[in-house]
mmCIF file of C-alpha atoms in Angstrom:
data_model
loop_
_atom_site.group_PDB
_atom_site.id
_atom_site.type_symbol
_atom_site.label_atom_id
_atom_site.label_comp_id
_atom_site.label_asym_id
_atom_site.label_seq_id
_atom_site.Cartn_x
_atom_site.Cartn_y
_atom_site.Cartn_z
ATOM 1 C CA MET A 194 106.739 67.996 109.053
ATOM 2 C CA GLY A 195 103.384 67.809 110.663
ATOM 3 C CA TYR A 196 101.786 69.197 113.819
ATOM 4 C CA LYS A 197 101.025 67.548 117.247
ATOM 5 C CA ILE A 198 97.296 68.149 117.183
ATOM 6 C CA VAL A 199 94.305 67.890 119.726
ATOM 7 C CA ILE A 200 91.083 67.656 117.680
ATOM 8 C CA ALA A 201 87.907 68.670 119.207
ATOM 9 C CA LEU A 202 85.096 66.970 117.136
ATOM 10 C CA GLY A 203 81.725 68.745 116.719
ATOM 11 C CA GLY A 204 78.279 67.117 117.293
ATOM 12 C CA ASN A 205 77.989 66.880 113.428
ATOM 13 C CA ALA A 206 80.625 64.257 113.356
ATOM 14 C CA LEU A 207 78.361 62.089 115.278
ATOM 15 C CA GLY A 208 74.946 60.569 114.906
ATOM 16 C CA ASN A 209 71.948 60.720 117.144
ATOM 17 C CA SER A 210 71.555 56.996 117.765
ATOM 18 C CA PRO A 211 73.980 54.114 117.412
ATOM 19 C CA GLU A 212 73.096 53.419 113.844
ATOM 20 C CA GLU A 213 73.377 57.065 112.646
ATOM 21 C CA GLN A 214 76.622 57.200 114.495
ATOM 22 C CA LYS A 215 78.128 54.210 112.772
ATOM 23 C CA ILE A 216 77.354 55.867 109.363
ATOM 24 C CA ALA A 217 78.543 59.348 110.534
ATOM 25 C CA VAL A 218 81.982 58.131 111.897
ATOM 26 C CA LYS A 219 83.046 56.602 108.521
ATOM 27 C CA LYS A 220 83.027 60.076 107.070
ATOM 28 C CA THR A 221 84.752 61.613 110.223
ATOM 29 C CA ALA A 222 87.337 58.721 109.946
ATOM 30 C CA LYS A 223 88.383 59.499 106.515
ATOM 31 C CA SER A 224 89.131 63.229 107.398
ATOM 32 C CA LEU A 225 91.006 62.053 110.761
ATOM 33 C CA VAL A 226 93.177 59.441 108.825
ATOM 34 C CA SER A 227 93.950 62.012 106.251
ATOM 35 C CA LEU A 228 95.460 64.391 108.795
ATOM 36 C CA VAL A 229 97.592 61.461 110.112
ATOM 37 C CA GLU A 230 98.739 60.662 106.502
ATOM 38 C CA SER A 231 99.631 64.352 106.265
ATOM 39 C CA GLY A 232 102.261 63.837 108.918
ATOM 40 C CA ASN A 233 100.318 64.809 111.889
ATOM 41 C CA LYS A 234 99.960 63.102 115.484
ATOM 42 C CA ILE A 235 96.419 63.451 116.652
ATOM 43 C CA ILE A 236 94.412 62.911 119.753
ATOM 44 C CA VAL A 237 90.654 63.162 119.322
ATOM 45 C CA GLY A 238 87.927 64.508 121.738
ATOM 46 C CA HIS A 239 84.277 64.542 121.131
ATOM 47 C CA GLY A 240 80.795 65.611 122.497
ATOM 48 C CA ASN A 241 78.355 63.331 124.139
ATOM 49 C CA GLY A 242 75.328 65.520 124.968
ATOM 50 C CA PRO A 243 72.649 63.401 123.118
ATOM 51 C CA GLN A 244 74.259 60.138 123.847
ATOM 52 C CA VAL A 245 74.756 60.488 127.655
ATOM 53 C CA GLY A 246 71.137 61.878 127.908
ATOM 54 C CA MET A 247 69.664 58.859 126.009
ATOM 55 C CA ILE A 248 71.699 56.530 128.267
ATOM 56 C CA ASN A 249 70.655 58.170 131.394
ATOM 57 C CA LEU A 250 66.930 58.367 130.288
ATOM 58 C CA ALA A 251 66.966 54.657 129.369
ATOM 59 C CA MET A 252 68.423 53.670 132.867
ATOM 60 C CA GLU A 253 65.729 55.728 134.419
ATOM 61 C CA LYS A 254 62.835 54.337 132.602
ATOM 62 C CA GLY A 255 64.176 50.810 133.063
ATOM 63 C CA HIS A 256 64.391 51.425 136.730
ATOM 64 C CA LYS A 257 60.750 52.481 136.743
ATOM 65 C CA VAL A 258 59.651 49.449 134.962
ATOM 66 C CA ASP A 259 61.755 47.030 136.973
ATOM 67 C CA ASP A 260 63.151 48.132 140.070
ATOM 68 C CA SER A 261 65.736 45.274 140.045
ATOM 69 C CA ILE A 262 67.497 47.577 137.319
ATOM 70 C CA PRO A 263 69.337 49.978 139.165
ATOM 71 C CA LYS A 264 69.406 53.717 138.639
ATOM 72 C CA MET A 265 72.601 54.604 137.154
ATOM 73 C CA PRO A 266 74.494 57.565 138.306
ATOM 74 C CA PHE A 267 75.311 60.477 135.699
ATOM 75 C CA PRO A 268 79.023 59.875 135.753
ATOM 76 C CA GLU A 269 78.737 56.204 134.941
ATOM 77 C CA CYS A 270 76.277 57.217 131.953
ATOM 78 C CA GLY A 271 79.117 59.550 130.804
ATOM 79 C CA ALA A 272 81.487 56.654 130.976
ATOM 80 C CA MET A 273 79.204 54.445 129.147
ATOM 81 C CA SER A 274 78.975 57.054 126.395
ATOM 82 C CA GLN A 275 82.807 57.375 126.156
ATOM 83 C CA GLY A 276 82.900 53.529 125.695
ATOM 84 C CA TYR A 277 80.438 53.311 122.882
ATOM 85 C CA ILE A 278 81.372 56.350 120.880
ATOM 86 C CA GLY A 279 84.840 55.441 121.271
ATOM 87 C CA TYR A 280 84.215 52.003 119.931
ATOM 88 C CA HIS A 281 82.583 53.175 116.768
ATOM 89 C CA LEU A 282 85.284 55.926 116.404
ATOM 90 C CA GLN A 283 88.290 53.605 116.769
ATOM 91 C CA ASN A 284 86.784 50.919 114.610
ATOM 92 C CA ALA A 285 85.901 53.367 111.911
ATOM 93 C CA ILE A 286 89.525 54.999 111.892
ATOM 94 C CA ARG A 287 91.242 51.596 111.990
ATOM 95 C CA HIS A 288 89.131 50.217 109.047
ATOM 96 C CA GLU A 289 90.042 53.521 107.233
ATOM 97 C CA PHE A 290 93.701 52.823 107.684
ATOM 98 C CA LYS A 291 93.388 49.105 106.438
ATOM 99 C CA GLN A 292 91.886 50.597 103.372
ATOM 100 C CA ILE A 293 95.296 52.332 102.617
ATOM 101 C CA ASN A 294 97.145 49.487 104.016
ATOM 102 C CA ARG A 295 98.541 51.195 107.170
ATOM 103 C CA ASP A 296 98.852 49.465 110.331
ATOM 104 C CA VAL A 297 98.205 52.355 113.069
ATOM 105 C CA PRO A 298 97.458 51.567 116.618
ATOM 106 C CA VAL A 299 93.991 53.328 117.688
ATOM 107 C CA VAL A 300 92.755 53.297 121.206
ATOM 108 C CA THR A 301 90.084 54.850 123.470
ATOM 109 C CA ILE A 302 90.709 55.808 126.770
ATOM 110 C CA ILE A 303 88.136 56.277 129.461
ATOM 111 C CA THR A 304 89.026 59.390 130.859
ATOM 112 C CA GLN A 305 88.400 61.349 133.929
ATOM 113 C CA VAL A 306 88.652 65.078 134.174
ATOM 114 C CA LEU A 307 89.357 66.973 137.590
ATOM 115 C CA VAL A 308 86.921 69.807 138.331
ATOM 116 C CA ASP A 309 86.616 72.170 141.350
ATOM 117 C CA LYS A 310 83.758 71.091 143.605
ATOM 118 C CA ASN A 311 83.338 74.815 144.424
ATOM 119 C CA ASP A 312 83.005 75.778 140.640
ATOM 120 C CA ARG A 313 80.205 78.102 140.661
ATOM 121 C CA ALA A 314 78.852 76.158 137.536
ATOM 122 C CA PHE A 315 77.230 73.920 140.027
ATOM 123 C CA GLU A 316 75.075 76.722 141.159
ATOM 124 C CA ASN A 317 73.633 77.455 137.746
ATOM 125 C CA PRO A 318 73.186 74.323 135.555
ATOM 126 C CA THR A 319 73.198 75.291 131.869
ATOM 127 C CA LYS A 320 74.676 72.389 129.841
ATOM 128 C CA PRO A 321 71.691 70.763 127.817
ATOM 129 C CA ILE A 322 71.630 66.998 127.489
ATOM 130 C CA GLY A 323 69.505 64.228 125.833
ATOM 131 C CA ALA A 324 66.128 64.658 124.208
ATOM 132 C CA PHE A 325 63.851 67.610 123.700
ATOM 133 C CA TYR A 326 60.426 67.598 125.476
ATOM 134 C CA THR A 327 57.433 69.667 125.847
ATOM 135 C CA LYS A 328 57.000 72.089 128.669
ATOM 136 C CA GLU A 329 54.407 69.624 130.108
ATOM 137 C CA GLU A 330 56.694 66.514 129.637
ATOM 138 C CA ALA A 331 59.756 68.393 131.098
ATOM 139 C CA GLU A 332 57.492 69.390 134.165
ATOM 140 C CA LYS A 333 56.220 65.633 134.636
ATOM 141 C CA ILE A 334 59.920 64.372 134.604
ATOM 142 C CA SER A 335 61.308 67.226 136.892
ATOM 143 C CA LYS A 336 58.765 66.289 139.459
ATOM 144 C CA GLU A 337 59.551 62.504 139.327
ATOM 145 C CA SER A 338 63.281 62.791 139.079
ATOM 146 C CA ASN A 339 64.099 66.197 140.445
ATOM 147 C CA TYR A 340 65.914 67.232 137.130
ATOM 148 C CA GLU A 341 66.218 70.619 135.997
ATOM 149 C CA PHE A 342 65.084 71.835 132.715
ATOM 150 C CA LYS A 343 65.526 74.943 130.499
ATOM 151 C CA GLU A 344 64.053 75.921 127.188
ATOM 152 C CA ASP A 345 66.508 75.365 124.270
ATOM 153 C CA ALA A 346 66.376 77.935 121.217
ATOM 154 C CA GLY A 347 62.648 77.395 120.543
ATOM 155 C CA ARG A 348 63.177 73.619 120.004
ATOM 156 C CA GLY A 349 61.801 72.441 123.250
ATOM 157 C CA TYR A 350 62.887 71.717 126.696
ATOM 158 C CA ARG A 351 66.040 69.733 127.631
ATOM 159 C CA ARG A 352 67.644 68.700 130.862
ATOM 160 C CA VAL A 353 70.453 70.902 131.929
ATOM 161 C CA VAL A 354 73.378 69.771 134.303
ATOM 162 C CA ALA A 355 76.219 71.928 135.519
ATOM 163 C CA SER A 356 79.311 72.530 133.338
ATOM 164 C CA PRO A 357 82.344 73.142 135.348
ATOM 165 C CA LYS A 358 85.782 73.944 133.949
ATOM 166 C CA PRO A 359 88.438 71.426 133.870
ATOM 167 C CA ILE A 360 91.400 71.721 136.119
ATOM 168 C CA ASP A 361 93.270 68.437 135.085
ATOM 169 C CA ILE A 362 93.094 65.101 133.516
ATOM 170 C CA VAL A 363 93.541 61.972 135.891
ATOM 171 C CA GLU A 364 94.995 59.682 132.979
ATOM 172 C CA LYS A 365 97.237 62.385 131.502
ATOM 173 C CA GLU A 366 100.531 60.063 131.959
ATOM 174 C CA SER A 367 99.004 57.300 130.112
ATOM 175 C CA LEU A 368 97.730 59.546 127.283
ATOM 176 C CA LYS A 369 101.181 61.162 126.965
ATOM 177 C CA ASP A 370 102.939 57.587 126.709
ATOM 178 C CA LEU A 371 100.346 56.583 124.048
ATOM 179 C CA TYR A 372 100.672 59.871 122.008
ATOM 180 C CA ASP A 373 104.427 59.629 122.153
ATOM 181 C CA ALA A 374 104.373 56.235 120.684
ATOM 182 C CA ARG A 375 102.223 57.649 117.794
ATOM 183 C CA ASN A 376 98.894 55.867 118.746
ATOM 184 C CA VAL A 377 95.746 57.482 117.448
ATOM 185 C CA ILE A 378 93.778 58.272 120.656
ATOM 186 C CA ILE A 379 90.304 59.105 121.435
ATOM 187 C CA ALA A 380 90.020 60.542 124.698
ATOM 188 C CA CYS A 381 88.151 63.180 127.097
ATOM 189 C CA GLY A 382 84.971 61.828 125.253
ATOM 190 C CA GLY A 383 82.049 63.874 126.216
ATOM 191 C CA GLY A 384 84.528 66.388 127.890
ATOM 192 C CA GLY A 385 85.689 63.545 130.106
ATOM 193 C CA ILE A 386 83.957 62.148 133.284
ATOM 194 C CA PRO A 387 83.805 65.045 135.728
ATOM 195 C CA VAL A 388 85.372 63.980 138.959
ATOM 196 C CA VAL A 389 86.355 65.868 142.310
ATOM 197 C CA GLU A 390 88.940 64.740 144.479
ATOM 198 C CA GLU A 391 88.178 63.990 148.189
ATOM 199 C CA ASN A 392 90.493 62.254 150.722
ATOM 200 C CA GLY A 393 92.773 61.179 147.923
ATOM 201 C CA GLU A 394 89.815 59.630 145.958
ATOM 202 C CA TYR A 395 88.360 60.593 142.731
ATOM 203 C CA ILE A 396 84.492 61.010 142.974
ATOM 204 C CA GLY A 397 82.333 61.263 139.927
ATOM 205 C CA VAL A 398 79.783 64.354 139.811
ATOM 206 C CA ALA A 399 76.631 65.073 137.766
ATOM 207 C CA ALA A 400 77.750 67.461 135.247
ATOM 208 C CA VAL A 401 79.137 67.716 131.621
ATOM 209 C CA ILE A 402 82.404 69.367 130.926
ATOM 210 C CA ASP A 403 82.360 71.371 127.609
ATOM 211 C CA LYS A 404 84.372 69.166 125.296
ATOM 212 C CA ASP A 405 86.116 72.211 123.733
ATOM 213 C CA PHE A 406 87.544 73.212 127.207
ATOM 214 C CA SER A 407 88.534 69.774 127.946
ATOM 215 C CA CYS A 408 90.155 69.431 124.646
ATOM 216 C CA ALA A 409 92.089 72.720 125.330
ATOM 217 C CA LYS A 410 93.210 71.346 128.591
ATOM 218 C CA MET A 411 94.260 68.226 126.964
ATOM 219 C CA ALA A 412 96.156 69.926 124.305
ATOM 220 C CA GLU A 413 98.051 71.886 126.813
ATOM 221 C CA LEU A 414 98.943 68.875 129.139
ATOM 222 C CA MET A 415 100.082 66.850 125.838
ATOM 223 C CA ASP A 416 102.193 70.008 124.709
ATOM 224 C CA ALA A 417 100.467 69.968 121.434
ATOM 225 C CA ASP A 418 101.309 72.519 118.877
ATOM 226 C CA VAL A 419 97.739 73.054 117.789
ATOM 227 C CA LEU A 420 94.216 72.745 119.119
ATOM 228 C CA VAL A 421 91.834 72.113 116.110
ATOM 229 C CA ILE A 422 88.093 72.680 116.951
ATOM 230 C CA LEU A 423 85.922 71.101 114.312
ATOM 231 C CA THR A 424 82.440 72.768 113.931
ATOM 232 C CA ALA A 425 79.754 72.976 111.324
ATOM 233 C CA VAL A 426 81.422 76.161 109.580
ATOM 234 C CA GLU A 427 84.552 76.635 107.676
ATOM 235 C CA LYS A 428 85.462 79.975 109.533
ATOM 236 C CA VAL A 429 84.183 82.008 112.340
ATOM 237 C CA ALA A 430 82.289 85.166 111.446
ATOM 238 C CA ILE A 431 81.396 88.477 113.119
ATOM 239 C CA ASN A 432 77.981 89.854 112.734
ATOM 240 C CA PHE A 433 76.989 86.426 111.864
ATOM 241 C CA GLY A 434 73.655 86.216 109.483
ATOM 242 C CA LYS A 435 73.573 89.932 109.115
ATOM 243 C CA GLU A 436 74.232 92.199 106.179
ATOM 244 C CA ASN A 437 77.668 93.096 107.208
ATOM 245 C CA GLU A 438 78.742 89.545 108.017
ATOM 246 C CA LYS A 439 82.405 88.943 107.862
ATOM 247 C CA TRP A 440 84.275 85.725 107.925
ATOM 248 C CA LEU A 441 87.631 85.743 109.686
ATOM 249 C CA SER A 442 90.939 84.028 108.571
ATOM 250 C CA GLU A 443 92.687 85.055 111.703
ATOM 251 C CA MET A 444 92.241 86.544 115.111
ATOM 252 C CA THR A 445 94.530 87.594 117.829
ATOM 253 C CA ILE A 446 93.720 86.950 121.513
ATOM 254 C CA ASP A 447 93.049 90.688 121.944
ATOM 255 C CA GLU A 448 90.626 90.586 118.944
ATOM 256 C CA CYS A 449 88.912 87.452 120.465
ATOM 257 C CA GLN A 450 88.193 89.362 123.526
ATOM 258 C CA THR A 451 86.958 92.372 121.822
ATOM 259 C CA TYR A 452 84.580 90.449 119.702
ATOM 260 C CA ILE A 453 83.426 88.313 122.709
ATOM 261 C CA GLU A 454 82.662 91.739 124.545
ATOM 262 C CA GLU A 455 80.629 93.087 121.508
ATOM 263 C CA GLY A 456 78.653 89.876 121.663
ATOM 264 C CA HIS A 457 79.525 88.430 118.255
ATOM 265 C CA PHE A 458 79.712 84.706 119.589
ATOM 266 C CA ALA A 459 76.593 82.839 120.825
ATOM 267 C CA PRO A 460 76.965 81.386 124.159
ATOM 268 C CA GLY A 461 75.866 78.062 123.166
ATOM 269 C CA SER A 462 77.363 77.902 119.853
ATOM 270 C CA MET A 463 80.702 79.758 119.002
ATOM 271 C CA LEU A 464 81.527 81.463 122.318
ATOM 272 C CA PRO A 465 82.946 78.097 124.149
ATOM 273 C CA LYS A 466 84.902 77.554 121.047
ATOM 274 C CA VAL A 467 86.747 80.696 120.855
ATOM 275 C CA GLU A 468 87.086 80.845 124.644
ATOM 276 C CA ALA A 469 88.596 77.251 124.527
ATOM 277 C CA ALA A 470 90.899 78.061 121.799
ATOM 278 C CA MET A 471 92.059 81.288 123.692
ATOM 279 C CA SER A 472 92.875 79.417 126.796
ATOM 280 C CA PHE A 473 95.107 76.972 124.800
ATOM 281 C CA VAL A 474 97.005 79.786 122.880
ATOM 282 C CA LYS A 475 97.596 81.747 126.040
ATOM 283 C CA SER A 476 99.148 78.591 127.876
ATOM 284 C CA LYS A 477 102.258 78.834 126.271
ATOM 285 C CA PRO A 478 104.063 80.994 123.543
ATOM 286 C CA GLU A 479 103.923 79.627 119.880
ATOM 287 C CA ARG A 480 100.685 77.653 120.471
ATOM 288 C CA LYS A 481 97.937 78.159 118.120
ATOM 289 C CA ALA A 482 94.246 77.128 117.540
ATOM 290 C CA LEU A 483 92.212 76.424 114.589
ATOM 291 C CA ILE A 484 88.476 76.592 114.226
ATOM 292 C CA THR A 485 87.079 75.172 111.013
ATOM 293 C CA SER A 486 84.885 72.346 109.687
ATOM 294 C CA LEU A 487 85.813 68.652 109.484
ATOM 295 C CA GLU A 488 85.748 68.651 105.712
ATOM 296 C CA SER A 489 87.924 71.640 105.558
ATOM 297 C CA ALA A 490 90.507 70.621 108.217
ATOM 298 C CA ASP A 491 93.495 69.467 105.930
ATOM 299 C CA GLU A 492 93.134 72.791 103.828
ATOM 300 C CA ALA A 493 92.890 74.594 106.934
ATOM 301 C CA LEU A 494 96.045 73.246 108.525
ATOM 302 C CA ALA A 495 97.733 74.110 105.239
ATOM 303 C CA GLY A 496 96.534 77.682 105.730
ATOM 304 C CA LYS A 497 94.278 77.831 102.976
ATOM 305 C CA THR A 498 90.908 78.293 104.987
ATOM 306 C CA GLY A 499 89.530 78.183 108.632
ATOM 307 C CA THR A 500 90.096 80.587 111.530
ATOM 308 C CA TRP A 501 93.509 80.838 113.197
ATOM 309 C CA ILE A 502 93.905 82.069 116.739
ATOM 310 C CA LYS A 503 97.368 83.267 117.496
#
């Protein structure tokens, strides 16, 4: 018997342009379909950092050239990215099922994720989006558009927005119905469209929710057995890149916390994945999380590789 799984796709599963993405998702689809063929029920979440940044920038530039083109609010840009990434993913997954003569419903849900308008993340934007710029380019755009930029790992400057924690998923009832009906679902794309509730209405805010945390919340709400966080490496390591590097097959919550306090996981890389995994595992007894690569997902779920958090 398989697992009820929520999968958080890493950035390596998607390309940096629509054409790159169409190619990348073909490989991604093979791995996802393999998981379903092994008896698992899956919901797929994904990031959208490059995509939402490109959409936002294109709309801004279009408005400057022709003011009849409206400025597009950031939440709407997030919705656009969910739509076109989901479109590519669902078509690739459906095609892969057809190759093995399976008729499995695949659907993308434009998903809103509730955040706290008083989340302290809004005071300190840290989530990079979009393209890299030189310092001079970043300063020019900042003056024109009042965007905030930060240097990103020596690669240049990128726009940053707030990254609040998810509280709830607006479309959770629809997701649950589709999940129970064994649809393959693509949801919480880019971490979901961040919204706050005001006077009974959901209002979009300029932010990007970390997709690993949104997928952890989705896994919790869907009562999944396993949260699978896919990344570029097969396992989590401590002392990464050093002579005493050690790859881990399993971590307890206490061990995760110790390793975090010792600084083993980089804030922009493995740290949010481990923290998201911990939040899901702690939400209910018997829940587990797995961090591994897309290519190793099947073997990891069989216990042959990957890092399990229990």
